[in-house]
């Protein structure tokens, strides 16, 4: 039995996502860290990578009778090996659903989208998180015997401890009962991109209604900064960009070190998904736009003039 278990966030190709190491770093406060890898093939260097950040054992779980991409299947697989009082995962659509299945199966107390996690004097798992579109910061304590927590990407800085490679333990798990008649008939992977993933990116460039459907200038700026590209709900509803790019209460929650919003009004449902960003830069022609209320830097102007000028200036700086 370990002190804490981390569900490893990884790509379908078998590579660790950077946010996984942030979650492992946060987990070390609880003691001995084990990690769980479900389903997908795994790069050869993953045990060494995880070991450098403090993971002692990596549980590699193969599901024998169901599609491991299904959240219900992953939840059942995780429950089968979750012999720890604390289970952590990186926040995301899939991870939150997986830990919800785990909580139902094991009676764990579930907290989603935390920005910090620790244990208090009474031995309870305690988290910090923002609620109500970022207007309140709260502290939540888990009173159940087991805690399941998803941690926002970017909330913790990954720091290594130069430990030895994690020891790999192989598991085969039956999860057919969790599927309940669900059958995957088609799976289309997302087209590969050189840009970082939106949920874990350190820099995010976001477009809203003010783009009028033209994300070209924002994509150029994002490429110069090595940033991810996001959008407001209006932009995705209009079909200007895929729904996977939506940031907000009903989309992805981001906590980058730098957020640049161009043509973003700052509606409350969008602010709920980005208000915890480190530095917020807003570009909007309307000086009364709500986004300026939370921006660290505001530029009142046409994004089609400001963004190209900013991109060119950054290119000149190298």
PDB file of C-alpha atoms in Angstrom:
ATOM      1  CA  UNK A   1       0.000   0.000   0.000  1.00  0.00           C
ATOM      2  CA  UNK A   2       1.317   3.429  -0.950  1.00  0.00           C
ATOM      3  CA  UNK A   3       0.602   6.757   0.719  1.00  0.00           C
ATOM      4  CA  UNK A   4      -0.682   8.353  -2.486  1.00  0.00           C
ATOM      5  CA  UNK A   5      -1.531   7.157  -5.985  1.00  0.00           C
ATOM      6  CA  UNK A   6      -1.308   9.298  -9.136  1.00  0.00           C
ATOM      7  CA  UNK A   7      -3.258   8.536 -12.307  1.00  0.00           C
ATOM      8  CA  UNK A   8      -0.699   9.345 -14.992  1.00  0.00           C
ATOM      9  CA  UNK A   9      -1.797  11.724 -17.738  1.00  0.00           C
ATOM     10  CA  UNK A  10      -0.323  10.551 -21.046  1.00  0.00           C
ATOM     11  CA  UNK A  11      -0.825  10.626 -24.799  1.00  0.00           C
ATOM     12  CA  UNK A  12      -2.235   7.722 -26.793  1.00  0.00           C
ATOM     13  CA  UNK A  13       1.223   7.304 -28.302  1.00  0.00           C
ATOM     14  CA  UNK A  14       2.738   6.573 -24.889  1.00  0.00           C
ATOM     15  CA  UNK A  15       4.417   9.829 -23.843  1.00  0.00           C
ATOM     16  CA  UNK A  16       3.992  11.592 -20.510  1.00  0.00           C
ATOM     17  CA  UNK A  17       2.150  14.883 -20.590  1.00  0.00           C
ATOM     18  CA  UNK A  18       4.087  17.618 -18.717  1.00  0.00           C
ATOM     19  CA  UNK A  19       1.245  18.169 -16.246  1.00  0.00           C
ATOM     20  CA  UNK A  20       1.663  14.596 -15.003  1.00  0.00           C
ATOM     21  CA  UNK A  21       4.971  15.564 -13.395  1.00  0.00           C
ATOM     22  CA  UNK A  22       3.282  18.540 -11.709  1.00  0.00           C
ATOM     23  CA  UNK A  23       0.717  16.199 -10.155  1.00  0.00           C
ATOM     24  CA  UNK A  24       3.456  13.813  -9.028  1.00  0.00           C
ATOM     25  CA  UNK A  25       5.280  16.746  -7.442  1.00  0.00           C
ATOM     26  CA  UNK A  26       2.133  17.710  -5.523  1.00  0.00           C
ATOM     27  CA  UNK A  27       1.660  14.099  -4.420  1.00  0.00           C
ATOM     28  CA  UNK A  28       5.022  13.926  -2.617  1.00  0.00           C
ATOM     29  CA  UNK A  29       3.638  15.870   0.343  1.00  0.00           C
ATOM     30  CA  UNK A  30       1.702  12.711   1.319  1.00  0.00           C
ATOM     31  CA  UNK A  31       4.664  10.328   1.382  1.00  0.00           C
ATOM     32  CA  UNK A  32       5.508   7.375  -0.868  1.00  0.00           C
ATOM     33  CA  UNK A  33       4.155   7.949  -4.374  1.00  0.00           C
ATOM     34  CA  UNK A  34       2.863   5.216  -6.680  1.00  0.00           C
ATOM     35  CA  UNK A  35       1.547   5.908 -10.173  1.00  0.00           C
ATOM     36  CA  UNK A  36      -0.968   4.153 -12.441  1.00  0.00           C
ATOM     37  CA  UNK A  37      -0.743   3.869 -16.230  1.00  0.00           C
ATOM     38  CA  UNK A  38      -3.843   2.447 -17.914  1.00  0.00           C
ATOM     39  CA  UNK A  39      -4.117   0.888 -21.335  1.00  0.00           C
ATOM     40  CA  UNK A  40      -1.976   2.758 -23.841  1.00  0.00           C
ATOM     41  CA  UNK A  41       1.527   1.718 -24.889  1.00  0.00           C
ATOM     42  CA  UNK A  42       4.244   3.326 -22.804  1.00  0.00           C
ATOM     43  CA  UNK A  43       7.538   4.888 -23.878  1.00  0.00           C
ATOM     44  CA  UNK A  44      10.610   3.114 -22.534  1.00  0.00           C
ATOM     45  CA  UNK A  45      11.831   6.160 -20.618  1.00  0.00           C
ATOM     46  CA  UNK A  46       8.583   6.740 -18.653  1.00  0.00           C
ATOM     47  CA  UNK A  47       9.667   4.795 -15.513  1.00  0.00           C
ATOM     48  CA  UNK A  48      12.909   6.807 -15.395  1.00  0.00           C
ATOM     49  CA  UNK A  49      11.048  10.094 -15.908  1.00  0.00           C
ATOM     50  CA  UNK A  50       8.571   9.332 -13.137  1.00  0.00           C
ATOM     51  CA  UNK A  51      11.333   8.095 -10.848  1.00  0.00           C
ATOM     52  CA  UNK A  52      13.202  11.374 -11.186  1.00  0.00           C
ATOM     53  CA  UNK A  53      10.115  13.108  -9.769  1.00  0.00           C
ATOM     54  CA  UNK A  54       9.624  10.765  -6.843  1.00  0.00           C
ATOM     55  CA  UNK A  55       7.495   7.835  -8.041  1.00  0.00           C
ATOM     56  CA  UNK A  56       8.688   4.573  -6.494  1.00  0.00           C
ATOM     57  CA  UNK A  57       6.294   2.124  -8.214  1.00  0.00           C
ATOM     58  CA  UNK A  58       4.481   2.400 -11.548  1.00  0.00           C
ATOM     59  CA  UNK A  59       1.419   0.157 -11.852  1.00  0.00           C
ATOM     60  CA  UNK A  60       0.882  -0.632 -15.524  1.00  0.00           C
ATOM     61  CA  UNK A  61      -2.685  -1.830 -15.990  1.00  0.00           C
ATOM     62  CA  UNK A  62      -3.898  -3.777 -19.018  1.00  0.00           C
ATOM     63  CA  UNK A  63      -7.670  -4.161 -19.426  1.00  0.00           C
ATOM     64  CA  UNK A  64      -8.473  -7.605 -20.800  1.00  0.00           C
ATOM     65  CA  UNK A  65     -12.107  -7.335 -21.892  1.00  0.00           C
ATOM     66  CA  UNK A  66     -13.080  -3.702 -22.557  1.00  0.00           C
ATOM     67  CA  UNK A  67     -11.853  -0.589 -24.348  1.00  0.00           C
ATOM     68  CA  UNK A  68      -9.461   1.196 -21.943  1.00  0.00           C
ATOM     69  CA  UNK A  69     -10.226   4.567 -23.541  1.00  0.00           C
ATOM     70  CA  UNK A  70     -13.664   4.604 -21.890  1.00  0.00           C
ATOM     71  CA  UNK A  71     -13.794   6.567 -18.641  1.00  0.00           C
ATOM     72  CA  UNK A  72     -15.971   3.919 -16.959  1.00  0.00           C
ATOM     73  CA  UNK A  73     -13.416   1.258 -17.836  1.00  0.00           C
ATOM     74  CA  UNK A  74     -10.524   3.345 -16.544  1.00  0.00           C
ATOM     75  CA  UNK A  75     -12.459   4.038 -13.365  1.00  0.00           C
ATOM     76  CA  UNK A  76     -12.976   0.326 -12.771  1.00  0.00           C
ATOM     77  CA  UNK A  77      -9.337  -0.419 -13.567  1.00  0.00           C
ATOM     78  CA  UNK A  78      -8.163   2.306 -11.206  1.00  0.00           C
ATOM     79  CA  UNK A  79     -10.446   1.042  -8.437  1.00  0.00           C
ATOM     80  CA  UNK A  80      -8.919  -2.424  -8.824  1.00  0.00           C
ATOM     81  CA  UNK A  81      -5.407  -1.178  -8.004  1.00  0.00           C
ATOM     82  CA  UNK A  82      -6.144   1.954  -5.930  1.00  0.00           C
ATOM     83  CA  UNK A  83      -4.716   0.704  -2.644  1.00  0.00           C
ATOM     84  CA  UNK A  84      -3.975   4.177  -1.262  1.00  0.00           C
ATOM     85  CA  UNK A  85      -5.851   6.697   0.908  1.00  0.00           C
ATOM     86  CA  UNK A  86      -5.196   9.537  -1.561  1.00  0.00           C
ATOM     87  CA  UNK A  87      -5.617   9.406  -5.350  1.00  0.00           C
ATOM     88  CA  UNK A  88      -4.588  12.365  -7.507  1.00  0.00           C
ATOM     89  CA  UNK A  89      -4.996  13.120 -11.204  1.00  0.00           C
ATOM     90  CA  UNK A  90      -4.480  16.079 -13.501  1.00  0.00           C
ATOM     91  CA  UNK A  91      -7.753  17.921 -14.136  1.00  0.00           C
ATOM     92  CA  UNK A  92      -9.354  17.284 -17.500  1.00  0.00           C
ATOM     93  CA  UNK A  93     -12.630  15.986 -18.893  1.00  0.00           C
ATOM     94  CA  UNK A  94     -11.507  12.352 -18.841  1.00  0.00           C
ATOM     95  CA  UNK A  95      -9.677  12.406 -15.506  1.00  0.00           C
ATOM     96  CA  UNK A  96     -12.578  14.012 -13.668  1.00  0.00           C
ATOM     97  CA  UNK A  97     -14.950  11.371 -14.985  1.00  0.00           C
ATOM     98  CA  UNK A  98     -12.528   8.557 -14.147  1.00  0.00           C
ATOM     99  CA  UNK A  99     -12.129   9.750 -10.553  1.00  0.00           C
ATOM    100  CA  UNK A 100     -15.892  10.151 -10.279  1.00  0.00           C
ATOM    101  CA  UNK A 101     -16.254   6.449 -11.137  1.00  0.00           C
ATOM    102  CA  UNK A 102     -13.555   5.668  -8.577  1.00  0.00           C
ATOM    103  CA  UNK A 103     -15.362   7.711  -5.922  1.00  0.00           C
ATOM    104  CA  UNK A 104     -18.629   5.851  -6.519  1.00  0.00           C
ATOM    105  CA  UNK A 105     -16.885   2.473  -6.430  1.00  0.00           C
ATOM    106  CA  UNK A 106     -14.828   3.123  -3.298  1.00  0.00           C
ATOM    107  CA  UNK A 107     -16.758   5.757  -1.346  1.00  0.00           C
ATOM    108  CA  UNK A 108     -13.968   8.309  -1.763  1.00  0.00           C
ATOM    109  CA  UNK A 109     -14.557  12.029  -1.289  1.00  0.00           C
ATOM    110  CA  UNK A 110     -14.057  13.744  -4.643  1.00  0.00           C
ATOM    111  CA  UNK A 111     -12.755  17.279  -5.215  1.00  0.00           C
ATOM    112  CA  UNK A 112     -12.216  18.567  -8.765  1.00  0.00           C
ATOM    113  CA  UNK A 113     -10.033  21.379 -10.123  1.00  0.00           C
ATOM    114  CA  UNK A 114      -7.957  22.019  -7.009  1.00  0.00           C
ATOM    115  CA  UNK A 115      -4.975  24.376  -7.212  1.00  0.00           C
ATOM    116  CA  UNK A 116      -3.250  23.043  -4.074  1.00  0.00           C
ATOM    117  CA  UNK A 117      -3.533  19.908  -1.974  1.00  0.00           C
ATOM    118  CA  UNK A 118      -2.078  18.994   1.410  1.00  0.00           C
ATOM    119  CA  UNK A 119      -2.963  17.373   4.742  1.00  0.00           C
ATOM    120  CA  UNK A 120      -4.075  19.356   7.803  1.00  0.00           C
ATOM    121  CA  UNK A 121      -3.309  18.851  11.499  1.00  0.00           C
ATOM    122  CA  UNK A 122      -6.241  16.437  11.815  1.00  0.00           C
ATOM    123  CA  UNK A 123      -4.904  14.230   9.040  1.00  0.00           C
ATOM    124  CA  UNK A 124      -7.567  15.228   6.514  1.00  0.00           C
ATOM    125  CA  UNK A 125      -6.805  15.885   2.843  1.00  0.00           C
ATOM    126  CA  UNK A 126      -7.370  19.608   2.259  1.00  0.00           C
ATOM    127  CA  UNK A 127      -7.521  21.424  -1.078  1.00  0.00           C
ATOM    128  CA  UNK A 128      -7.652  25.023  -2.271  1.00  0.00           C
ATOM    129  CA  UNK A 129      -9.876  25.847  -5.254  1.00  0.00           C
ATOM    130  CA  UNK A 130     -11.811  28.732  -6.774  1.00  0.00           C
ATOM    131  CA  UNK A 131     -15.581  28.564  -7.293  1.00  0.00           C
ATOM    132  CA  UNK A 132     -18.426  30.653  -8.735  1.00  0.00           C
ATOM    133  CA  UNK A 133     -16.465  31.739 -11.809  1.00  0.00           C
ATOM    134  CA  UNK A 134     -13.395  32.502  -9.753  1.00  0.00           C
ATOM    135  CA  UNK A 135     -15.109  34.990  -7.446  1.00  0.00           C
ATOM    136  CA  UNK A 136     -14.402  32.933  -4.303  1.00  0.00           C
ATOM    137  CA  UNK A 137     -11.352  31.013  -3.123  1.00  0.00           C
ATOM    138  CA  UNK A 138     -12.313  28.060  -0.946  1.00  0.00           C
ATOM    139  CA  UNK A 139     -10.626  25.440   1.196  1.00  0.00           C
ATOM    140  CA  UNK A 140     -12.231  21.996   1.170  1.00  0.00           C
ATOM    141  CA  UNK A 141     -11.501  19.074   3.516  1.00  0.00           C
ATOM    142  CA  UNK A 142     -12.288  15.453   2.672  1.00  0.00           C
ATOM    143  CA  UNK A 143     -13.933  13.642   5.575  1.00  0.00           C
ATOM    144  CA  UNK A 144     -14.150  10.215   3.876  1.00  0.00           C
ATOM    145  CA  UNK A 145     -11.442   7.604   4.439  1.00  0.00           C
ATOM    146  CA  UNK A 146     -10.186   8.019   0.869  1.00  0.00           C
ATOM    147  CA  UNK A 147      -9.720  11.258  -1.069  1.00  0.00           C
ATOM    148  CA  UNK A 148      -9.824  11.585  -4.856  1.00  0.00           C
ATOM    149  CA  UNK A 149      -8.587  14.949  -6.166  1.00  0.00           C
ATOM    150  CA  UNK A 150      -7.992  16.390  -9.629  1.00  0.00           C
ATOM    151  CA  UNK A 151      -5.378  19.136  -9.744  1.00  0.00           C
ATOM    152  CA  UNK A 152      -5.345  21.904 -12.335  1.00  0.00           C
ATOM    153  CA  UNK A 153      -2.438  21.876 -14.770  1.00  0.00           C
ATOM    154  CA  UNK A 154      -0.026  24.711 -14.029  1.00  0.00           C
ATOM    155  CA  UNK A 155      -1.061  25.017 -10.398  1.00  0.00           C
ATOM    156  CA  UNK A 156       2.144  23.340  -9.184  1.00  0.00           C
ATOM    157  CA  UNK A 157       5.684  23.692 -10.531  1.00  0.00           C
ATOM    158  CA  UNK A 158       7.195  20.300 -11.306  1.00  0.00           C
ATOM    159  CA  UNK A 159      10.426  19.754  -9.360  1.00  0.00           C
ATOM    160  CA  UNK A 160      12.621  16.666  -9.563  1.00  0.00           C
ATOM    161  CA  UNK A 161      14.223  14.735  -6.717  1.00  0.00           C
ATOM    162  CA  UNK A 162      16.560  12.663  -8.919  1.00  0.00           C
ATOM    163  CA  UNK A 163      15.185   9.353  -7.688  1.00  0.00           C
ATOM    164  CA  UNK A 164      15.853   5.973  -9.337  1.00  0.00           C
ATOM    165  CA  UNK A 165      13.538   4.682 -12.089  1.00  0.00           C
ATOM    166  CA  UNK A 166      10.110   3.626 -10.863  1.00  0.00           C
ATOM    167  CA  UNK A 167       9.686  -0.121 -10.460  1.00  0.00           C
ATOM    168  CA  UNK A 168       7.038  -1.360 -12.901  1.00  0.00           C
ATOM    169  CA  UNK A 169       4.323  -3.737 -11.695  1.00  0.00           C
ATOM    170  CA  UNK A 170       2.102  -5.324 -14.347  1.00  0.00           C
ATOM    171  CA  UNK A 171      -1.632  -5.847 -13.729  1.00  0.00           C
ATOM    172  CA  UNK A 172      -4.403  -7.427 -15.803  1.00  0.00           C
ATOM    173  CA  UNK A 173      -7.882  -6.183 -14.912  1.00  0.00           C
ATOM    174  CA  UNK A 174     -11.367  -7.238 -16.013  1.00  0.00           C
ATOM    175  CA  UNK A 175     -13.638  -4.230 -16.512  1.00  0.00           C
ATOM    176  CA  UNK A 176     -16.453  -5.631 -18.657  1.00  0.00           C
ATOM    177  CA  UNK A 177     -18.991  -5.011 -15.902  1.00  0.00           C
ATOM    178  CA  UNK A 178     -18.283  -1.289 -16.034  1.00  0.00           C
ATOM    179  CA  UNK A 179     -19.122  -0.994 -19.723  1.00  0.00           C
ATOM    180  CA  UNK A 180     -22.820  -1.945 -19.441  1.00  0.00           C
ATOM    181  CA  UNK A 181     -23.380  -2.498 -23.134  1.00  0.00           C
ATOM    182  CA  UNK A 182     -21.251   0.411 -24.422  1.00  0.00           C
ATOM    183  CA  UNK A 183     -19.349  -0.446 -27.596  1.00  0.00           C
ATOM    184  CA  UNK A 184     -16.818   1.805 -29.331  1.00  0.00           C
ATOM    185  CA  UNK A 185     -17.603   1.691 -33.051  1.00  0.00           C
ATOM    186  CA  UNK A 186     -15.167   4.357 -34.245  1.00  0.00           C
ATOM    187  CA  UNK A 187     -12.230   6.279 -32.840  1.00  0.00           C
ATOM    188  CA  UNK A 188     -10.722   9.283 -34.644  1.00  0.00           C
ATOM    189  CA  UNK A 189      -7.542  10.670 -33.032  1.00  0.00           C
ATOM    190  CA  UNK A 190      -7.046  14.428 -32.947  1.00  0.00           C
ATOM    191  CA  UNK A 191      -4.782  15.640 -35.733  1.00  0.00           C
ATOM    192  CA  UNK A 192      -1.221  16.075 -34.416  1.00  0.00           C
ATOM    193  CA  UNK A 193      -0.027  19.599 -33.661  1.00  0.00           C
ATOM    194  CA  UNK A 194       3.270  21.144 -32.631  1.00  0.00           C
ATOM    195  CA  UNK A 195       1.444  23.416 -30.189  1.00  0.00           C
ATOM    196  CA  UNK A 196       1.184  22.416 -26.524  1.00  0.00           C
ATOM    197  CA  UNK A 197      -2.073  21.000 -25.208  1.00  0.00           C
ATOM    198  CA  UNK A 198      -4.515  23.639 -24.086  1.00  0.00           C
ATOM    199  CA  UNK A 199      -5.100  22.314 -20.583  1.00  0.00           C
ATOM    200  CA  UNK A 200      -1.419  22.175 -19.655  1.00  0.00           C
ATOM    201  CA  UNK A 201       0.088  25.025 -21.716  1.00  0.00           C
ATOM    202  CA  UNK A 202       2.142  27.668 -19.922  1.00  0.00           C
ATOM    203  CA  UNK A 203       1.093  30.320 -22.467  1.00  0.00           C
ATOM    204  CA  UNK A 204      -2.385  30.517 -24.020  1.00  0.00           C
ATOM    205  CA  UNK A 205      -3.624  32.844 -26.788  1.00  0.00           C
ATOM    206  CA  UNK A 206      -7.415  33.074 -26.850  1.00  0.00           C
ATOM    207  CA  UNK A 207      -9.851  34.483 -29.397  1.00  0.00           C
ATOM    208  CA  UNK A 208     -13.467  35.505 -28.942  1.00  0.00           C
ATOM    209  CA  UNK A 209     -16.298  37.107 -30.863  1.00  0.00           C
ATOM    210  CA  UNK A 210     -13.990  39.952 -31.880  1.00  0.00           C
ATOM    211  CA  UNK A 211     -12.015  37.659 -34.199  1.00  0.00           C
ATOM    212  CA  UNK A 212     -15.092  37.416 -36.447  1.00  0.00           C
ATOM    213  CA  UNK A 213     -13.902  33.919 -37.310  1.00  0.00           C
ATOM    214  CA  UNK A 214     -10.341  34.817 -38.300  1.00  0.00           C
ATOM    215  CA  UNK A 215      -7.930  33.095 -35.896  1.00  0.00           C
ATOM    216  CA  UNK A 216      -4.961  33.509 -38.263  1.00  0.00           C
ATOM    217  CA  UNK A 217      -3.271  36.409 -36.402  1.00  0.00           C
ATOM    218  CA  UNK A 218      -3.744  34.609 -33.063  1.00  0.00           C
ATOM    219  CA  UNK A 219      -2.248  31.398 -34.416  1.00  0.00           C
ATOM    220  CA  UNK A 220       0.798  33.293 -35.682  1.00  0.00           C
ATOM    221  CA  UNK A 221       1.266  34.894 -32.259  1.00  0.00           C
ATOM    222  CA  UNK A 222       0.824  31.520 -30.576  1.00  0.00           C
ATOM    223  CA  UNK A 223       3.492  29.962 -32.794  1.00  0.00           C
ATOM    224  CA  UNK A 224       5.976  32.716 -31.917  1.00  0.00           C
ATOM    225  CA  UNK A 225       5.284  32.247 -28.192  1.00  0.00           C
ATOM    226  CA  UNK A 226       5.087  28.447 -28.275  1.00  0.00           C
ATOM    227  CA  UNK A 227       1.532  28.823 -26.970  1.00  0.00           C
ATOM    228  CA  UNK A 228      -1.725  26.916 -27.195  1.00  0.00           C
ATOM    229  CA  UNK A 229      -4.736  28.460 -28.920  1.00  0.00           C
ATOM    230  CA  UNK A 230      -8.057  28.679 -27.082  1.00  0.00           C
ATOM    231  CA  UNK A 231     -11.434  30.261 -27.669  1.00  0.00           C
ATOM    232  CA  UNK A 232     -14.600  31.483 -26.009  1.00  0.00           C
ATOM    233  CA  UNK A 233     -17.911  29.632 -26.255  1.00  0.00           C
ATOM    234  CA  UNK A 234     -19.219  32.049 -28.889  1.00  0.00           C
ATOM    235  CA  UNK A 235     -16.288  31.291 -31.179  1.00  0.00           C
ATOM    236  CA  UNK A 236     -16.756  27.530 -30.881  1.00  0.00           C
ATOM    237  CA  UNK A 237     -20.551  27.719 -31.217  1.00  0.00           C
ATOM    238  CA  UNK A 238     -20.108  29.697 -34.437  1.00  0.00           C
ATOM    239  CA  UNK A 239     -17.903  26.903 -35.779  1.00  0.00           C
ATOM    240  CA  UNK A 240     -14.846  29.136 -36.116  1.00  0.00           C
ATOM    241  CA  UNK A 241     -12.729  26.687 -34.125  1.00  0.00           C
ATOM    242  CA  UNK A 242     -13.277  23.226 -32.623  1.00  0.00           C
ATOM    243  CA  UNK A 243     -15.134  22.790 -29.329  1.00  0.00           C
ATOM    244  CA  UNK A 244     -12.026  21.240 -27.791  1.00  0.00           C
ATOM    245  CA  UNK A 245     -10.566  24.786 -27.760  1.00  0.00           C
ATOM    246  CA  UNK A 246     -13.363  26.232 -25.604  1.00  0.00           C
ATOM    247  CA  UNK A 247     -12.243  27.738 -22.292  1.00  0.00           C
ATOM    248  CA  UNK A 248     -14.784  28.333 -19.563  1.00  0.00           C
ATOM    249  CA  UNK A 249     -17.190  26.770 -17.100  1.00  0.00           C
ATOM    250  CA  UNK A 250     -18.470  24.333 -19.746  1.00  0.00           C
ATOM    251  CA  UNK A 251     -15.110  23.930 -21.445  1.00  0.00           C
ATOM    252  CA  UNK A 252     -11.460  23.572 -20.484  1.00  0.00           C
ATOM    253  CA  UNK A 253     -10.118  25.240 -17.344  1.00  0.00           C
ATOM    254  CA  UNK A 254      -6.664  26.738 -17.878  1.00  0.00           C
ATOM    255  CA  UNK A 255      -4.103  28.180 -15.471  1.00  0.00           C
ATOM    256  CA  UNK A 256      -1.236  29.299 -17.704  1.00  0.00           C
ATOM    257  CA  UNK A 257       1.538  31.611 -16.598  1.00  0.00           C
ATOM    258  CA  UNK A 258       0.477  33.957 -19.436  1.00  0.00           C
ATOM    259  CA  UNK A 259      -3.016  34.369 -20.898  1.00  0.00           C
ATOM    260  CA  UNK A 260      -3.558  36.666 -23.908  1.00  0.00           C
ATOM    261  CA  UNK A 261      -7.173  37.299 -24.835  1.00  0.00           C
ATOM    262  CA  UNK A 262      -7.927  39.029 -28.143  1.00  0.00           C
ATOM    263  CA  UNK A 263     -11.482  40.056 -28.932  1.00  0.00           C
ATOM    264  CA  UNK A 264     -12.624  38.396 -25.698  1.00  0.00           C
ATOM    265  CA  UNK A 265     -15.318  40.299 -23.804  1.00  0.00           C
ATOM    266  CA  UNK A 266     -14.789  38.472 -20.502  1.00  0.00           C
ATOM    267  CA  UNK A 267     -18.226  36.942 -19.903  1.00  0.00           C
ATOM    268  CA  UNK A 268     -18.560  35.244 -16.538  1.00  0.00           C
ATOM    269  CA  UNK A 269     -18.667  31.694 -17.936  1.00  0.00           C
ATOM    270  CA  UNK A 270     -15.362  32.292 -19.750  1.00  0.00           C
ATOM    271  CA  UNK A 271     -13.711  33.968 -16.765  1.00  0.00           C
ATOM    272  CA  UNK A 272     -14.536  30.919 -14.678  1.00  0.00           C
ATOM    273  CA  UNK A 273     -12.159  28.889 -16.838  1.00  0.00           C
ATOM    274  CA  UNK A 274      -9.162  31.264 -16.938  1.00  0.00           C
ATOM    275  CA  UNK A 275      -9.293  33.682 -13.999  1.00  0.00           C
ATOM    276  CA  UNK A 276      -6.559  31.825 -12.117  1.00  0.00           C
ATOM    277  CA  UNK A 277      -4.014  32.533 -14.894  1.00  0.00           C
ATOM    278  CA  UNK A 278      -0.731  34.055 -13.744  1.00  0.00           C
ATOM    279  CA  UNK A 279      -0.642  37.167 -15.962  1.00  0.00           C
ATOM    280  CA  UNK A 280      -3.675  38.207 -18.009  1.00  0.00           C
ATOM    281  CA  UNK A 281      -3.315  40.419 -21.092  1.00  0.00           C
ATOM    282  CA  UNK A 282      -6.514  41.681 -22.746  1.00  0.00           C
ATOM    283  CA  UNK A 283      -6.891  43.206 -26.212  1.00  0.00           C
ATOM    284  CA  UNK A 284     -10.332  44.648 -26.962  1.00  0.00           C
ATOM    285  CA  UNK A 285     -11.660  47.786 -28.721  1.00  0.00           C
ATOM    286  CA  UNK A 286     -14.272  48.324 -25.994  1.00  0.00           C
ATOM    287  CA  UNK A 287     -12.727  49.998 -22.917  1.00  0.00           C
ATOM    288  CA  UNK A 288     -15.767  48.858 -20.863  1.00  0.00           C
ATOM    289  CA  UNK A 289     -15.293  45.159 -21.665  1.00  0.00           C
ATOM    290  CA  UNK A 290     -15.477  43.057 -18.451  1.00  0.00           C
ATOM    291  CA  UNK A 291     -12.180  41.334 -19.293  1.00  0.00           C
ATOM    292  CA  UNK A 292     -10.339  44.535 -18.322  1.00  0.00           C
ATOM    293  CA  UNK A 293     -11.610  44.163 -14.746  1.00  0.00           C
ATOM    294  CA  UNK A 294      -9.313  41.164 -14.201  1.00  0.00           C
ATOM    295  CA  UNK A 295      -6.552  41.935 -16.701  1.00  0.00           C
ATOM    296  CA  UNK A 296      -3.038  42.728 -15.499  1.00  0.00           C
ATOM    297  CA  UNK A 297      -2.370  44.527 -18.790  1.00  0.00           C
ATOM    298  CA  UNK A 298      -5.055  45.942 -21.079  1.00  0.00           C
ATOM    299  CA  UNK A 299      -4.784  47.210 -24.651  1.00  0.00           C
ATOM    300  CA  UNK A 300      -7.769  49.101 -26.048  1.00  0.00           C
ATOM    301  CA  UNK A 301      -7.527  48.563 -29.775  1.00  0.00           C
ATOM    302  CA  UNK A 302      -8.330  46.485 -32.847  1.00  0.00           C
ATOM    303  CA  UNK A 303      -6.866  43.000 -32.456  1.00  0.00           C
ATOM    304  CA  UNK A 304      -6.128  42.881 -36.209  1.00  0.00           C
ATOM    305  CA  UNK A 305      -3.733  45.790 -35.711  1.00  0.00           C
ATOM    306  CA  UNK A 306      -2.421  45.010 -32.233  1.00  0.00           C
ATOM    307  CA  UNK A 307      -1.788  41.271 -32.550  1.00  0.00           C
ATOM    308  CA  UNK A 308       0.264  41.403 -35.807  1.00  0.00           C
ATOM    309  CA  UNK A 309       2.308  44.294 -34.379  1.00  0.00           C
ATOM    310  CA  UNK A 310       2.946  42.308 -31.188  1.00  0.00           C
ATOM    311  CA  UNK A 311       3.901  39.234 -33.204  1.00  0.00           C
ATOM    312  CA  UNK A 312       6.364  41.180 -35.338  1.00  0.00           C
ATOM    313  CA  UNK A 313       7.928  42.820 -32.283  1.00  0.00           C
ATOM    314  CA  UNK A 314       8.429  39.426 -30.659  1.00  0.00           C
ATOM    315  CA  UNK A 315       9.984  38.035 -33.851  1.00  0.00           C
ATOM    316  CA  UNK A 316      12.449  40.936 -33.945  1.00  0.00           C
ATOM    317  CA  UNK A 317      13.452  40.198 -30.336  1.00  0.00           C
ATOM    318  CA  UNK A 318      14.235  36.631 -31.372  1.00  0.00           C
TER     319      UNK A 318
END
